[in-house]
JSON list of C-alpha atoms in Angstrom, two decimals:
[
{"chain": "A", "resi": 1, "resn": "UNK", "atom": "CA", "xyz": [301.57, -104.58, 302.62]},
{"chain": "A", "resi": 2, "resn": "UNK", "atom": "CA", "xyz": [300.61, -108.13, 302.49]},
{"chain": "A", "resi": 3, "resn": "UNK", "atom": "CA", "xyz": [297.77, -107.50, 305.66]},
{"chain": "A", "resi": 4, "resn": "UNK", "atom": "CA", "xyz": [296.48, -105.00, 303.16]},
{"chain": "A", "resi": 5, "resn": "UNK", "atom": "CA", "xyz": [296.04, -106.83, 300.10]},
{"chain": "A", "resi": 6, "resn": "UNK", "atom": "CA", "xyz": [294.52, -109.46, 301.79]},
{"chain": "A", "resi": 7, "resn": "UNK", "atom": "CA", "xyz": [291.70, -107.38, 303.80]},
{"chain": "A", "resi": 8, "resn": "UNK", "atom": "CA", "xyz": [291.12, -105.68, 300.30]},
{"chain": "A", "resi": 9, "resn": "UNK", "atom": "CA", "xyz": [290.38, -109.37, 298.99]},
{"chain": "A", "resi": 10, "resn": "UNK", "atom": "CA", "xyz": [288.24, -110.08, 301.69]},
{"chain": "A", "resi": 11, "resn": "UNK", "atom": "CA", "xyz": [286.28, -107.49, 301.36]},
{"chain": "A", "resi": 12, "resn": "UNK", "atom": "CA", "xyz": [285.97, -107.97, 297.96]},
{"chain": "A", "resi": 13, "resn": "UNK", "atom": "CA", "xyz": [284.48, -111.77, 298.08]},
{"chain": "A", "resi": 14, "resn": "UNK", "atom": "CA", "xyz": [282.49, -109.93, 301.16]},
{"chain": "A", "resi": 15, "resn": "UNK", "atom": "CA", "xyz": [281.02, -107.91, 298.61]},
{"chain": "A", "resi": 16, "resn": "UNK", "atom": "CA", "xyz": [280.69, -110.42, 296.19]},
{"chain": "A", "resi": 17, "resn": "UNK", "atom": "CA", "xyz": [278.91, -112.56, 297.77]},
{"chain": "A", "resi": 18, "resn": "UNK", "atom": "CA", "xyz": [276.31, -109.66, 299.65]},
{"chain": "A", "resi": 19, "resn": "UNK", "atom": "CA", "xyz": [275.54, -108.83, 295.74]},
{"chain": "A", "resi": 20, "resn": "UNK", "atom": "CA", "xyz": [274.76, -112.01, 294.74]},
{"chain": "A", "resi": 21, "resn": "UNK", "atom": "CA", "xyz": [272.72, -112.43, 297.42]},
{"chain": "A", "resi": 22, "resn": "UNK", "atom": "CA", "xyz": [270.70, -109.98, 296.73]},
{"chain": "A", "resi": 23, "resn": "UNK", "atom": "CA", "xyz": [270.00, -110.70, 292.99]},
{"chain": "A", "resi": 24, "resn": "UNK", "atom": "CA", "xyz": [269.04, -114.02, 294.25]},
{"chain": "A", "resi": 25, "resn": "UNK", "atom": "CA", "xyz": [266.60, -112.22, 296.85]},
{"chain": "A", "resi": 26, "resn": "UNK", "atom": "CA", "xyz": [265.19, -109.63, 294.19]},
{"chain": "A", "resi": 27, "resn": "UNK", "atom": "CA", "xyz": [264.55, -112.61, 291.26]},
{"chain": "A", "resi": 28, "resn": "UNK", "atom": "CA", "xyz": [262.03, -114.87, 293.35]},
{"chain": "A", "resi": 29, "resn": "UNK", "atom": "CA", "xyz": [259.56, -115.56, 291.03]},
{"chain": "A", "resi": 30, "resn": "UNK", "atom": "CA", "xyz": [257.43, -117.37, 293.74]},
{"chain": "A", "resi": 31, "resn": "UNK", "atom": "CA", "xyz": [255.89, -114.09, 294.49]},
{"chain": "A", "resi": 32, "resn": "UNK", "atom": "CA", "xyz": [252.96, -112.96, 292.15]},
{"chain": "A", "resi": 33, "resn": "UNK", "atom": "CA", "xyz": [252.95, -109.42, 290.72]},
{"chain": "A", "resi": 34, "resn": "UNK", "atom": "CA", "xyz": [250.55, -107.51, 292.63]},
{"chain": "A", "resi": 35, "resn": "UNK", "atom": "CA", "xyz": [248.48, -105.61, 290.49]},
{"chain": "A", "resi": 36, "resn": "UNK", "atom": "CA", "xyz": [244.96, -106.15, 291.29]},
{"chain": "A", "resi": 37, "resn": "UNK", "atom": "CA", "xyz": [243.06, -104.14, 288.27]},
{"chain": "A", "resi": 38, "resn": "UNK", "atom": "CA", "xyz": [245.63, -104.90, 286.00]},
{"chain": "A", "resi": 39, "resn": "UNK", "atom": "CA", "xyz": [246.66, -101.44, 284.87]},
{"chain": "A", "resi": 40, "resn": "UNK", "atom": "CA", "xyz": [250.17, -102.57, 284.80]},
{"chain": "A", "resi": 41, "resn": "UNK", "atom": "CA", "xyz": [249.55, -104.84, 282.16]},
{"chain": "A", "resi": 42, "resn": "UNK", "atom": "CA", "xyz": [247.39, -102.65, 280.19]},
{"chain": "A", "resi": 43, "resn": "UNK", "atom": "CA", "xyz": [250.21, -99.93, 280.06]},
{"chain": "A", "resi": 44, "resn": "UNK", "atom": "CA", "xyz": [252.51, -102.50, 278.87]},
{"chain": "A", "resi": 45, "resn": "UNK", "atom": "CA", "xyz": [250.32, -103.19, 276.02]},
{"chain": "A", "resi": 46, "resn": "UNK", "atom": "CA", "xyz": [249.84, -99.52, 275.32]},
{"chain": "A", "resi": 47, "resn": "UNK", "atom": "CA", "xyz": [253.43, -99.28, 274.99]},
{"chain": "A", "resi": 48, "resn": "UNK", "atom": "CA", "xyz": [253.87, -101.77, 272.47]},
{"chain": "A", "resi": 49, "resn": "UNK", "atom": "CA", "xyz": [250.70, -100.53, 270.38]},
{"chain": "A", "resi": 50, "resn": "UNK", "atom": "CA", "xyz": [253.01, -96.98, 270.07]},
{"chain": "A", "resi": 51, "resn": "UNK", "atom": "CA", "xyz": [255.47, -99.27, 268.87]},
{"chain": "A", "resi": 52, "resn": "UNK", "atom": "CA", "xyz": [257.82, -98.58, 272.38]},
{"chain": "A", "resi": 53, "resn": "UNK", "atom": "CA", "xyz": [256.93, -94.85, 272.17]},
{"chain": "A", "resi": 54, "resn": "UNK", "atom": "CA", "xyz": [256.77, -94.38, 275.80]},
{"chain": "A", "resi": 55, "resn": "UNK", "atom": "CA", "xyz": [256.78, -90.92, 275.97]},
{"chain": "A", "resi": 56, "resn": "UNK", "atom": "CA", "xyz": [253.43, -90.95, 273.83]},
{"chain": "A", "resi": 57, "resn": "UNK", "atom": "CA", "xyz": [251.94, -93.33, 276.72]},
{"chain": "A", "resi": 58, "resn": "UNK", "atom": "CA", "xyz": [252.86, -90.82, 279.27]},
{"chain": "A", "resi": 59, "resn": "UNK", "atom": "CA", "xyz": [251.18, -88.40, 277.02]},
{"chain": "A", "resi": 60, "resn": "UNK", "atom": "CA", "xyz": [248.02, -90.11, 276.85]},
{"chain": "A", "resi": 61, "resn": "UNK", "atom": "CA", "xyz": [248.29, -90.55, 280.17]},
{"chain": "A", "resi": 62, "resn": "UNK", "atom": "CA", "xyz": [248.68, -87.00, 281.16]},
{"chain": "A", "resi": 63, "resn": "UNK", "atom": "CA", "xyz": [245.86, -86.00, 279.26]},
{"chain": "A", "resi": 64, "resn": "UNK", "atom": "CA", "xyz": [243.36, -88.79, 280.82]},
{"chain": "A", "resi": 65, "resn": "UNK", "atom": "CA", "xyz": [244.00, -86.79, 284.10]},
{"chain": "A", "resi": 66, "resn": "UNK", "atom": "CA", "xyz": [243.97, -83.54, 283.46]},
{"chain": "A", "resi": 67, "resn": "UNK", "atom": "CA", "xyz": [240.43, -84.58, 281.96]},
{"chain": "A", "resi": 68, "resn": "UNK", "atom": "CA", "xyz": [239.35, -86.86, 284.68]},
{"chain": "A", "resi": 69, "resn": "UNK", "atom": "CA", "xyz": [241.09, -85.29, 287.92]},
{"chain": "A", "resi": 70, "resn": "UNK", "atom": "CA", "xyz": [239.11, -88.01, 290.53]},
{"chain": "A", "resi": 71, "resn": "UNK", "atom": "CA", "xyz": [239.82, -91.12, 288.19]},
{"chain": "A", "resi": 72, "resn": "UNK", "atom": "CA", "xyz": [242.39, -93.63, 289.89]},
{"chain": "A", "resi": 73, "resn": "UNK", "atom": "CA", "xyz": [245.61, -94.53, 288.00]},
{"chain": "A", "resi": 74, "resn": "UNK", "atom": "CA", "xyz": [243.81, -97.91, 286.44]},
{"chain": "A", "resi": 75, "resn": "UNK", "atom": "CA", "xyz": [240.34, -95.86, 285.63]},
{"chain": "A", "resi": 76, "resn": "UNK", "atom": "CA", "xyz": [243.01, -93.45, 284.03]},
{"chain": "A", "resi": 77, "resn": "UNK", "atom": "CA", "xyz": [244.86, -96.28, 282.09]},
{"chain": "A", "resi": 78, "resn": "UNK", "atom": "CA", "xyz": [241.58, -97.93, 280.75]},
{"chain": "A", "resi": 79, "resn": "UNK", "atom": "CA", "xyz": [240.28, -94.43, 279.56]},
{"chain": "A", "resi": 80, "resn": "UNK", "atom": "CA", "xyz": [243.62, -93.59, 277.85]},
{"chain": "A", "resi": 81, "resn": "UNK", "atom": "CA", "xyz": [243.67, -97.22, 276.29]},
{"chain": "A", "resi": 82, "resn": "UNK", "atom": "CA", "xyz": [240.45, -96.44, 274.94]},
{"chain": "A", "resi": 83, "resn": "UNK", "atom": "CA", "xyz": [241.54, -93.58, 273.42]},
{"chain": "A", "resi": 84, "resn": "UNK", "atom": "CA", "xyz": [244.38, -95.15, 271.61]},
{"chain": "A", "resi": 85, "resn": "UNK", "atom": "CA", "xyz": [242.25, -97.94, 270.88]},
{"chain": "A", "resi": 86, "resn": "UNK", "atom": "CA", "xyz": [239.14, -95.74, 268.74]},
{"chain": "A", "resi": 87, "resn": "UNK", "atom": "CA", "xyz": [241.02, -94.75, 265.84]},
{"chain": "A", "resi": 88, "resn": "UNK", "atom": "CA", "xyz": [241.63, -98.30, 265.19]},
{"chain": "A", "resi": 89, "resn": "UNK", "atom": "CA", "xyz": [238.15, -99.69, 265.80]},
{"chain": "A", "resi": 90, "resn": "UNK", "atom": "CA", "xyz": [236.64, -96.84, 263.87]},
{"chain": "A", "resi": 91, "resn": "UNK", "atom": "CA", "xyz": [238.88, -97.57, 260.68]},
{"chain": "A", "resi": 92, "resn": "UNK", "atom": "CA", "xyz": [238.09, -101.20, 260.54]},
{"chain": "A", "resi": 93, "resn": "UNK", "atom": "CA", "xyz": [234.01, -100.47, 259.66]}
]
């Protein structure tokens, strides 16, 4: 009973430690983000002009490729920030 208890425990700190390990391998910041055309940036910012409404992103989104079908994902983010962007620059003039 007592060999059992203790191999539980073992395995326990075994698994302790592996996990911590890891979230100390997955939080380097010393690596830059790769995102070359900066899409993931813009989608963040997109998201926080629908006040979080992520689903409405996805939306706009969807509908900049179903329109543009041989646009990459950032020429697809730019158009759909655009979008979301005109109503605002048109109501300022």
């Amino acid at each position: 009973m007592l060999l059992w208890l203790l191999l539980m425990s073992c395995a326990v700190l075994a698994l302790f430690a592996a996990d911590r390990a890891w979230l100390r391998h997955v939080a380097r910041d010393d690596l830059p983000l790769h995102d070359p055309d900066g899409y993931l940036e813009m989608t963040a910012r997109m998201t926080e002009l629908c006040h979080g409404d992520r689903g409405r992103v996805e939306a706009l989104l969807a509908l900049q490729r179903q329109r543009h079908t041989q646009a990459t994902q950032a020429e697809v983010v730019r158009l759909a920030m655009r979008e979301l962007l005109e109503p605002q620059s048109s109501s300022r003039s």
